[in-house]
Tab-separated table of C-alpha atoms in Angstrom:
chain	number	residue	atom	x	y	z
A	397	MET	CA	-8.160	21.452	9.919
A	398	LYS	CA	-8.031	21.448	6.101
A	399	LEU	CA	-11.646	22.627	5.921
A	400	ASN	CA	-10.853	25.409	8.399
A	401	GLU	CA	-7.951	26.551	6.241
A	402	VAL	CA	-10.259	26.848	3.237
A	403	SER	CA	-12.840	28.711	5.345
A	404	GLN	CA	-10.196	31.201	6.476
A	405	TRP	CA	-9.012	31.619	2.880
A	406	LEU	CA	-12.587	32.406	1.812
A	407	LYS	CA	-12.688	35.239	4.356
A	408	GLU	CA	-9.436	36.614	2.969
A	409	GLN	CA	-10.825	36.430	-0.580
A	410	GLY	CA	-14.197	37.913	0.316
A	411	ALA	CA	-15.960	34.853	-1.113
A	412	GLU	CA	-18.917	33.352	0.737
A	413	VAL	CA	-18.598	29.785	-0.539
A	414	CYS	CA	-16.163	27.406	-2.233
A	415	PHE	CA	-17.729	24.699	-4.388
A	416	LEU	CA	-15.275	21.983	-5.455
A	417	THR	CA	-16.107	19.443	-8.151
A	418	SER	CA	-12.921	17.475	-8.894
A	419	SER	CA	-12.776	13.974	-7.428
A	420	GLU	CA	-9.246	14.601	-6.134
A	421	ASN	CA	-10.002	17.779	-4.202
A	422	VAL	CA	-13.286	16.438	-2.855
A	423	PHE	CA	-11.368	13.397	-1.589
A	424	TYR	CA	-8.613	15.543	-0.101
A	425	LEU	CA	-11.059	17.558	2.004
A	426	SER	CA	-13.751	14.973	2.736
A	427	GLY	CA	-12.020	11.571	2.729
A	428	PHE	CA	-14.571	10.328	0.184
A	429	PHE	CA	-13.351	9.341	-3.278
A	430	SER	CA	-15.767	8.915	-6.154
A	431	ASP	CA	-15.486	8.847	-9.918
A	432	PRO	CA	-19.061	9.865	-10.791
A	433	HIS	CA	-18.429	10.030	-14.557
A	434	GLU	CA	-20.864	12.585	-15.970
A	435	ARG	CA	-22.785	12.949	-12.697
A	436	LEU	CA	-22.162	15.825	-10.296
A	437	LEU	CA	-19.911	15.362	-7.286
A	438	GLY	CA	-19.408	18.452	-5.179
A	439	LEU	CA	-18.207	19.770	-1.841
A	440	ALA	CA	-19.399	23.151	-0.534
A	441	ILE	CA	-17.321	24.959	2.094
A	442	PHE	CA	-18.355	28.226	3.760
A	443	GLN	CA	-16.720	30.934	5.848
A	444	ASP	CA	-18.650	29.940	8.976
A	445	ALA	CA	-21.563	27.658	8.015
A	446	GLU	CA	-21.432	23.856	8.002
A	447	PRO	CA	-20.122	22.283	4.771
A	448	PHE	CA	-22.048	19.759	2.713
A	449	LEU	CA	-21.286	17.039	0.190
A	450	ILE	CA	-23.440	16.203	-2.835
A	451	CYS	CA	-23.095	12.930	-4.732
A	452	PRO	CA	-25.194	10.402	-6.644
A	453	GLY	CA	-27.718	8.794	-4.289
A	454	MET	CA	-26.233	5.351	-4.864
A	455	GLU	CA	-22.993	6.553	-3.208
A	456	VAL	CA	-24.394	8.191	-0.055
A	457	ASN	CA	-23.598	5.208	2.174
A	458	GLU	CA	-20.034	5.063	0.830
A	459	ALA	CA	-19.569	8.758	1.596
A	460	ARG	CA	-20.837	8.246	5.139
A	461	ASN	CA	-18.630	5.177	5.609
A	462	ALA	CA	-15.621	7.219	4.445
A	463	GLY	CA	-16.069	9.324	7.572
A	464	TRP	CA	-17.744	12.497	6.296
A	465	PRO	CA	-19.632	13.787	9.391
A	466	TYR	CA	-21.659	16.592	7.837
A	467	GLU	CA	-24.675	16.713	5.531
A	468	ILE	CA	-24.650	14.468	2.473
A	469	ILE	CA	-27.116	15.242	-0.295
A	470	GLY	CA	-27.856	12.306	-2.547
A	471	TYR	CA	-29.784	12.612	-5.784
A	472	SER	CA	-31.303	10.283	-8.341
A	473	ASP	CA	-30.712	10.253	-12.081
A	474	ILE	CA	-34.025	12.037	-12.671
A	475	GLU	CA	-33.315	14.894	-10.261
A	476	GLN	CA	-31.535	18.155	-11.050
A	477	PRO	CA	-28.558	18.232	-8.643
A	478	TRP	CA	-27.784	21.912	-9.196
A	479	GLU	CA	-31.198	22.847	-7.810
A	480	LEU	CA	-30.319	20.871	-4.683
A	481	VAL	CA	-26.962	22.668	-4.462
A	482	HIS	CA	-28.632	26.049	-4.763
A	483	SER	CA	-31.194	25.194	-2.091
A	484	ALA	CA	-28.558	23.883	0.344
A	485	ILE	CA	-26.438	27.019	-0.064
A	486	LYS	CA	-29.449	29.324	0.425
A	487	LYS	CA	-30.198	27.552	3.709
A	488	ARG	CA	-26.756	28.488	4.985
A	489	ILE	CA	-26.099	32.007	3.691
A	490	ASP	CA	-28.283	34.895	2.542
A	491	SER	CA	-26.494	35.724	-0.693
A	492	VAL	CA	-23.431	34.937	-2.768
A	493	SER	CA	-21.384	37.815	-4.144
A	494	ALA	CA	-18.280	35.713	-4.833
A	495	LEU	CA	-17.924	31.971	-5.363
A	496	ALA	CA	-14.661	30.008	-5.403
A	497	ILE	CA	-14.582	27.220	-8.006
A	498	GLU	CA	-12.012	25.054	-9.779
A	499	LYS	CA	-11.848	27.006	-13.015
A	500	GLU	CA	-9.574	24.470	-14.690
A	501	HIS	CA	-11.917	21.599	-13.871
A	502	MET	CA	-15.369	23.056	-14.412
A	503	ASN	CA	-16.629	22.589	-17.967
A	504	VAL	CA	-18.501	25.251	-19.936
A	505	GLU	CA	-21.946	23.665	-19.477
A	506	ARG	CA	-21.569	23.575	-15.688
A	507	TYR	CA	-20.112	27.080	-15.622
A	508	GLU	CA	-23.164	28.404	-17.479
A	509	THR	CA	-25.412	26.638	-14.963
A	510	VAL	CA	-23.548	28.121	-12.004
A	511	THR	CA	-23.595	31.636	-13.444
A	512	ALA	CA	-27.350	31.351	-13.947
A	513	ILE	CA	-27.898	30.154	-10.368
A	514	PHE	CA	-25.641	32.773	-8.803
A	515	GLU	CA	-26.471	35.673	-11.095
A	516	GLY	CA	-24.118	38.597	-10.679
A	517	ALA	CA	-21.614	36.715	-8.519
A	518	LYS	CA	-17.944	36.892	-9.358
A	519	PHE	CA	-15.836	33.753	-9.526
A	520	VAL	CA	-12.550	33.141	-7.715
A	521	SER	CA	-10.133	30.367	-8.682
A	522	ALA	CA	-9.741	27.773	-5.909
A	523	GLU	CA	-6.951	25.850	-7.658
A	524	GLU	CA	-3.963	27.714	-6.271
A	525	LYS	CA	-5.115	27.401	-2.658
A	526	LEU	CA	-5.744	23.656	-3.047
A	527	ARG	CA	-2.388	23.183	-4.760
A	528	GLN	CA	-0.613	24.861	-1.853
A	529	LEU	CA	-2.474	22.744	0.695
A	530	ARG	CA	-1.853	19.486	-1.150
A	531	MET	CA	1.804	20.241	-1.883
A	532	ILE	CA	2.907	19.719	1.743
A	533	LYS	CA	2.102	16.182	2.865
A	534	SER	CA	1.025	15.209	6.368
A	535	ASP	CA	2.514	12.261	8.237
A	536	ALA	CA	-0.553	10.181	7.354
A	537	GLU	CA	-0.187	11.004	3.660
A	538	ILE	CA	3.532	10.214	3.718
A	539	SER	CA	2.822	6.824	5.249
A	540	LYS	CA	0.509	5.969	2.356
A	541	LEU	CA	3.043	7.213	-0.182
A	542	ARG	CA	5.717	5.023	1.416
A	543	GLN	CA	3.463	1.965	1.069
A	544	ALA	CA	2.743	2.863	-2.558
A	545	GLY	CA	6.481	3.169	-3.183
A	546	GLU	CA	7.187	-0.255	-1.677
A	547	LEU	CA	4.586	-1.838	-3.938
A	548	ALA	CA	6.076	-0.061	-6.960
A	549	ASP	CA	9.456	-1.588	-6.087
A	550	PHE	CA	7.801	-5.006	-5.891
A	551	ALA	CA	6.213	-4.479	-9.317
A	552	ILE	CA	9.575	-3.676	-10.918
A	553	GLN	CA	11.034	-6.846	-9.425
A	554	ILE	CA	8.199	-8.882	-10.935
A	555	GLY	CA	8.696	-7.185	-14.295
A	556	MET	CA	12.411	-7.907	-14.305
A	557	GLU	CA	11.789	-11.582	-13.471
A	558	GLU	CA	9.294	-11.828	-16.360
A	559	ILE	CA	11.782	-10.709	-19.027
A	560	SER	CA	12.582	-13.514	-21.437
A	561	GLU	CA	13.248	-14.084	-25.132
A	562	GLY	CA	10.132	-13.690	-27.274
A	563	LYS	CA	7.787	-12.536	-24.511
A	564	THR	CA	5.742	-9.493	-25.531
A	565	GLU	CA	5.467	-6.175	-23.741
A	566	LEU	CA	1.806	-6.860	-22.986
A	567	GLU	CA	2.567	-10.301	-21.569
A	568	VAL	CA	5.057	-8.826	-19.118
A	569	LEU	CA	2.633	-6.020	-18.256
A	570	ALA	CA	-0.128	-8.538	-17.518
A	571	ALA	CA	2.143	-10.530	-15.210
A	572	ILE	CA	3.030	-7.393	-13.239
A	573	GLU	CA	-0.557	-6.326	-12.722
A	574	TYR	CA	-1.674	-9.864	-11.884
A	575	ALA	CA	0.990	-10.101	-9.165
A	576	LEU	CA	-0.126	-6.765	-7.753
A	577	LYS	CA	-3.768	-7.843	-7.746
A	578	LYS	CA	-2.779	-10.893	-5.710
A	579	LYS	CA	-1.185	-8.486	-3.219
A	580	GLY	CA	-4.456	-6.599	-2.894
A	581	VAL	CA	-3.683	-3.659	-5.189
A	582	SER	CA	-6.940	-2.653	-6.862
A	583	GLN	CA	-5.758	0.321	-8.901
A	584	MET	CA	-2.704	1.468	-10.837
A	585	SER	CA	-1.701	5.136	-10.733
A	586	PHE	CA	-1.788	5.265	-14.551
A	587	SER	CA	-1.564	2.878	-17.495
A	588	THR	CA	1.430	0.623	-16.905
A	589	MET	CA	4.222	0.957	-19.470
A	590	VAL	CA	6.493	-1.877	-20.582
A	591	LEU	CA	8.542	-0.861	-23.629
A	592	THR	CA	11.372	-2.836	-25.165
A	593	GLY	CA	14.220	-1.897	-27.493
A	594	THR	CA	13.660	1.156	-29.648
A	595	ASN	CA	10.036	1.409	-28.451
A	596	ALA	CA	11.425	2.862	-25.226
A	597	ALA	CA	12.673	5.876	-27.201
A	598	ALA	CA	9.070	7.167	-27.073
A	599	PRO	CA	8.769	8.782	-23.618
A	600	HIS	CA	5.048	7.979	-23.441
A	601	GLY	CA	4.968	4.912	-25.665
A	602	THR	CA	2.155	2.380	-25.730
A	603	PRO	CA	2.904	-1.260	-24.876
A	604	GLY	CA	1.992	-3.747	-27.589
A	605	ASN	CA	2.966	-7.079	-29.087
A	606	THR	CA	6.625	-6.275	-29.656
A	607	LYS	CA	8.732	-9.212	-28.484
A	608	ILE	CA	11.684	-8.812	-26.173
A	609	GLN	CA	15.013	-9.730	-27.746
A	610	LYS	CA	18.525	-10.204	-26.382
A	611	GLY	CA	20.364	-6.887	-26.376
A	612	ASP	CA	17.231	-4.859	-25.576
A	613	LEU	CA	16.858	-2.289	-22.867
A	614	VAL	CA	13.402	-2.832	-21.342
A	615	LEU	CA	11.744	0.218	-19.766
A	616	PHE	CA	9.147	-0.115	-17.002
A	617	ASP	CA	7.085	2.896	-15.884
A	618	LEU	CA	4.328	2.164	-13.367
A	619	GLY	CA	2.718	3.068	-10.081
A	620	VAL	CA	0.042	1.882	-7.684
A	621	VAL	CA	-2.609	3.595	-5.564
A	622	VAL	CA	-2.714	2.996	-1.798
A	623	ASP	CA	-5.690	4.525	0.039
A	624	GLY	CA	-5.955	7.202	-2.643
A	625	TYR	CA	-2.221	8.022	-2.919
A	626	CYS	CA	-0.024	7.281	-5.930
A	627	SER	CA	3.482	6.030	-6.594
A	628	ASP	CA	5.423	6.426	-9.839
A	629	ILE	CA	8.632	4.577	-10.666
A	630	THR	CA	10.668	3.965	-13.818
A	631	ARG	CA	13.491	1.496	-14.247
A	632	THR	CA	15.281	0.395	-17.417
A	633	ILE	CA	16.635	-3.169	-17.411
A	634	ALA	CA	19.182	-4.770	-19.757
A	635	TYR	CA	18.309	-8.116	-21.307
A	636	GLY	CA	21.556	-9.868	-22.134
A	637	ASP	CA	24.547	-7.928	-23.429
A	638	ILE	CA	23.939	-4.356	-24.528
A	639	ASN	CA	26.181	-2.261	-26.741
A	640	ASP	CA	28.451	0.600	-25.718
A	641	LYS	CA	26.010	3.282	-26.897
A	642	GLN	CA	23.162	1.858	-24.819
A	643	ARG	CA	25.416	1.647	-21.783
A	644	GLU	CA	26.645	5.214	-22.274
A	645	ILE	CA	23.055	6.471	-22.441
A	646	TYR	CA	22.134	4.556	-19.296
A	647	GLU	CA	25.126	5.769	-17.297
A	648	THR	CA	24.479	9.374	-18.360
A	649	VAL	CA	20.870	9.252	-17.184
A	650	LEU	CA	21.922	7.620	-13.924
A	651	ALA	CA	24.585	10.264	-13.268
A	652	GLY	CA	22.056	13.050	-13.843
A	653	GLN	CA	19.445	11.433	-11.615
A	654	LEU	CA	21.839	10.763	-8.742
A	655	ALA	CA	23.237	14.300	-8.847
A	656	ALA	CA	19.769	15.869	-8.795
A	657	ILE	CA	18.679	13.712	-5.855
A	658	GLN	CA	21.812	14.563	-3.894
A	659	ALA	CA	20.953	18.263	-4.274
A	660	ILE	CA	17.531	17.917	-2.620
A	661	LYS	CA	16.992	19.782	0.647
A	662	PRO	CA	14.735	22.577	1.900
A	663	GLY	CA	15.474	25.937	0.291
A	664	VAL	CA	16.885	24.590	-2.974
A	665	ALA	CA	14.975	25.813	-6.029
A	666	CYS	CA	13.122	23.376	-8.274
A	667	SER	CA	15.028	24.915	-11.179
A	668	THR	CA	18.344	23.971	-9.553
A	669	LEU	CA	17.365	20.306	-9.443
A	670	ASP	CA	16.269	20.254	-13.071
A	671	LEU	CA	19.405	22.023	-14.278
A	672	THR	CA	21.655	19.768	-12.192
A	673	ALA	CA	20.483	16.738	-14.164
A	674	ARG	CA	20.004	18.597	-17.454
A	675	ASN	CA	23.532	20.012	-17.474
A	676	ILE	CA	25.040	16.558	-16.995
A	677	ILE	CA	22.952	15.131	-19.820
A	678	SER	CA	23.663	18.103	-22.088
A	679	GLY	CA	27.354	17.948	-21.272
A	680	ALA	CA	27.415	14.358	-22.492
A	681	GLY	CA	25.910	15.462	-25.811
A	682	TYR	CA	22.327	14.271	-25.203
A	683	GLY	CA	20.601	17.542	-24.300
A	684	GLU	CA	18.197	17.465	-27.239
A	685	TYR	CA	17.127	13.957	-26.255
A	686	PHE	CA	15.922	14.984	-22.776
A	687	PRO	CA	12.642	16.651	-23.814
A	688	HIS	CA	10.656	16.852	-20.561
A	689	ARG	CA	10.903	18.336	-17.065
A	690	LEU	CA	12.874	16.591	-14.354
A	691	GLY	CA	9.812	15.703	-12.308
A	692	HIS	CA	6.400	16.473	-10.877
A	693	GLY	CA	4.638	16.514	-7.548
A	694	LEU	CA	2.978	13.316	-6.394
A	695	GLY	CA	0.066	12.560	-4.095
A	696	ILE	CA	-3.627	11.991	-4.721
A	697	SER	CA	-2.984	12.801	-8.383
A	698	ILE	CA	-0.129	11.327	-10.370
A	699	HIS	CA	0.849	14.868	-11.427
A	700	GLU	CA	0.641	17.521	-8.701
A	701	TYR	CA	2.594	20.577	-7.633
A	702	PRO	CA	5.438	21.345	-7.659
A	703	SER	CA	6.499	21.109	-11.282
A	704	VAL	CA	10.260	20.517	-11.256
A	705	THR	CA	11.367	22.486	-14.309
A	706	GLU	CA	14.409	24.587	-15.161
A	707	LYS	CA	12.200	27.711	-15.021
A	708	ASN	CA	10.497	27.133	-11.641
A	709	PRO	CA	12.133	29.210	-8.852
A	710	LEU	CA	9.972	27.649	-6.123
A	711	ALA	CA	12.056	26.658	-3.100
A	712	LEU	CA	11.698	23.123	-1.780
A	713	GLN	CA	9.940	22.724	1.559
A	714	GLU	CA	9.878	19.894	4.055
A	715	GLY	CA	6.941	17.597	3.284
A	716	MET	CA	6.986	17.976	-0.497
A	717	VAL	CA	6.903	14.734	-2.488
A	718	PHE	CA	7.875	14.653	-6.158
A	719	THR	CA	9.491	12.510	-8.815
A	720	VAL	CA	13.037	12.792	-10.171
A	721	GLU	CA	12.993	11.220	-13.637
A	722	PRO	CA	15.554	12.312	-16.218
A	723	GLY	CA	15.596	10.444	-19.496
A	724	ILE	CA	17.345	10.163	-22.833
A	725	TYR	CA	15.386	9.015	-25.872
A	726	VAL	CA	17.337	8.525	-29.092
A	727	PRO	CA	15.053	7.381	-31.941
A	728	ASP	CA	15.975	3.996	-33.427
A	729	VAL	CA	18.734	3.584	-30.806
A	730	ALA	CA	17.472	3.407	-27.228
A	731	GLY	CA	15.346	5.014	-24.558
A	732	VAL	CA	16.324	5.185	-20.892
A	733	ARG	CA	14.502	6.774	-17.966
A	734	ILE	CA	15.225	6.342	-14.251
A	735	GLU	CA	12.604	7.637	-11.839
A	736	ASP	CA	12.179	7.764	-8.081
A	737	ASP	CA	9.648	9.269	-5.677
A	738	VAL	CA	11.368	11.581	-3.195
A	739	LEU	CA	10.226	13.186	0.077
A	740	VAL	CA	11.880	16.431	1.193
A	741	THR	CA	12.907	16.076	4.853
A	742	ALA	CA	14.122	18.637	7.378
A	743	ASN	CA	17.746	18.143	6.372
A	744	GLY	CA	17.615	16.500	2.956
A	745	TYR	CA	15.516	13.796	1.394
A	746	GLU	CA	14.069	10.293	1.719
A	747	LEU	CA	13.653	7.944	-1.232
A	748	LEU	CA	10.196	6.385	-1.261
A	749	THR	CA	11.153	4.048	-4.117
A	750	LYS	CA	14.265	2.001	-3.488
A	751	PHE	CA	14.670	-0.528	-6.311
A	752	PRO	CA	18.366	-0.607	-7.364
A	753	LYS	CA	19.367	1.874	-10.059
A	754	GLU	CA	22.732	0.517	-11.053
A	755	LEU	CA	22.216	-1.190	-14.405
A	756	GLN	CA	20.358	-4.451	-13.798
A	757	ARG	CA	20.927	-7.238	-16.308
A	758	VAL	CA	18.907	-10.413	-16.807
């Protein structure tokens, strides 16, 4: 059905073929995920002709086992894959006047190769169509996202249990990922973050050898991949007694996050959600310390559409999945972020991450 939607879109655009090269979009439409590094991975879709997949020869069996029923072209490291692409397209259609590609993904070297092969053809961006398709999740996708959310909750629980005096951020991080590996999780959605004390005031800080001390707020930001689909959760945990300023920051973030989540339902604008949380945080005097958007879409990629910003008028639709993650980061004082993965339902929302958000203390 997804392939048919792209074929119909090609007819509307007047483009004979769509050639996708990002691992995420190839996976979305073929069921086969590969990270080929510098090698070419591609999926060709036509208005009426049969699609084909091209990948390194060593991965042909994996592509077939993933369920791709059409032609798979494998190539060796001494072959020129673009010549094989050109030949396979020529077998299916007489000429190419317009070609849909992922303009944001294709590098300059590959673009020059494609323009030489399809001389005189114009290029259409395929990104927007794929974003629209991927933005609304199917029941099967939602099931995988639920499982990923449950495992993210488990990981936070492990992290909280690992907090102790003198243990480093990296030691806690290692314990989390080890516990997940024992549960069969082979891949994290992104590099796990464990940040303690003032380190958490860097929204995208890097875990290191800083030791946890009593009175710290410890921030966890992590996610796992289940059958190609990501989760993304953040919780901030108190170790021992924290001061009034830390508690005020935490309660402000929590109030903003809860209010934004309560506003979620079909028809509400993304901008409304962002401003709901942002206005609470700004009203408490911390507006300048909330430097990022409220959230982002979630699925095969850790960052997908929609982008939940104060400037995005896009109305929520049933089947969207995105994060809600306000934060306050005061240098040399504290950093707090609280993040959940949320599914838009027919009448409201469903939380896919459920770890408690009231301030947890160990």
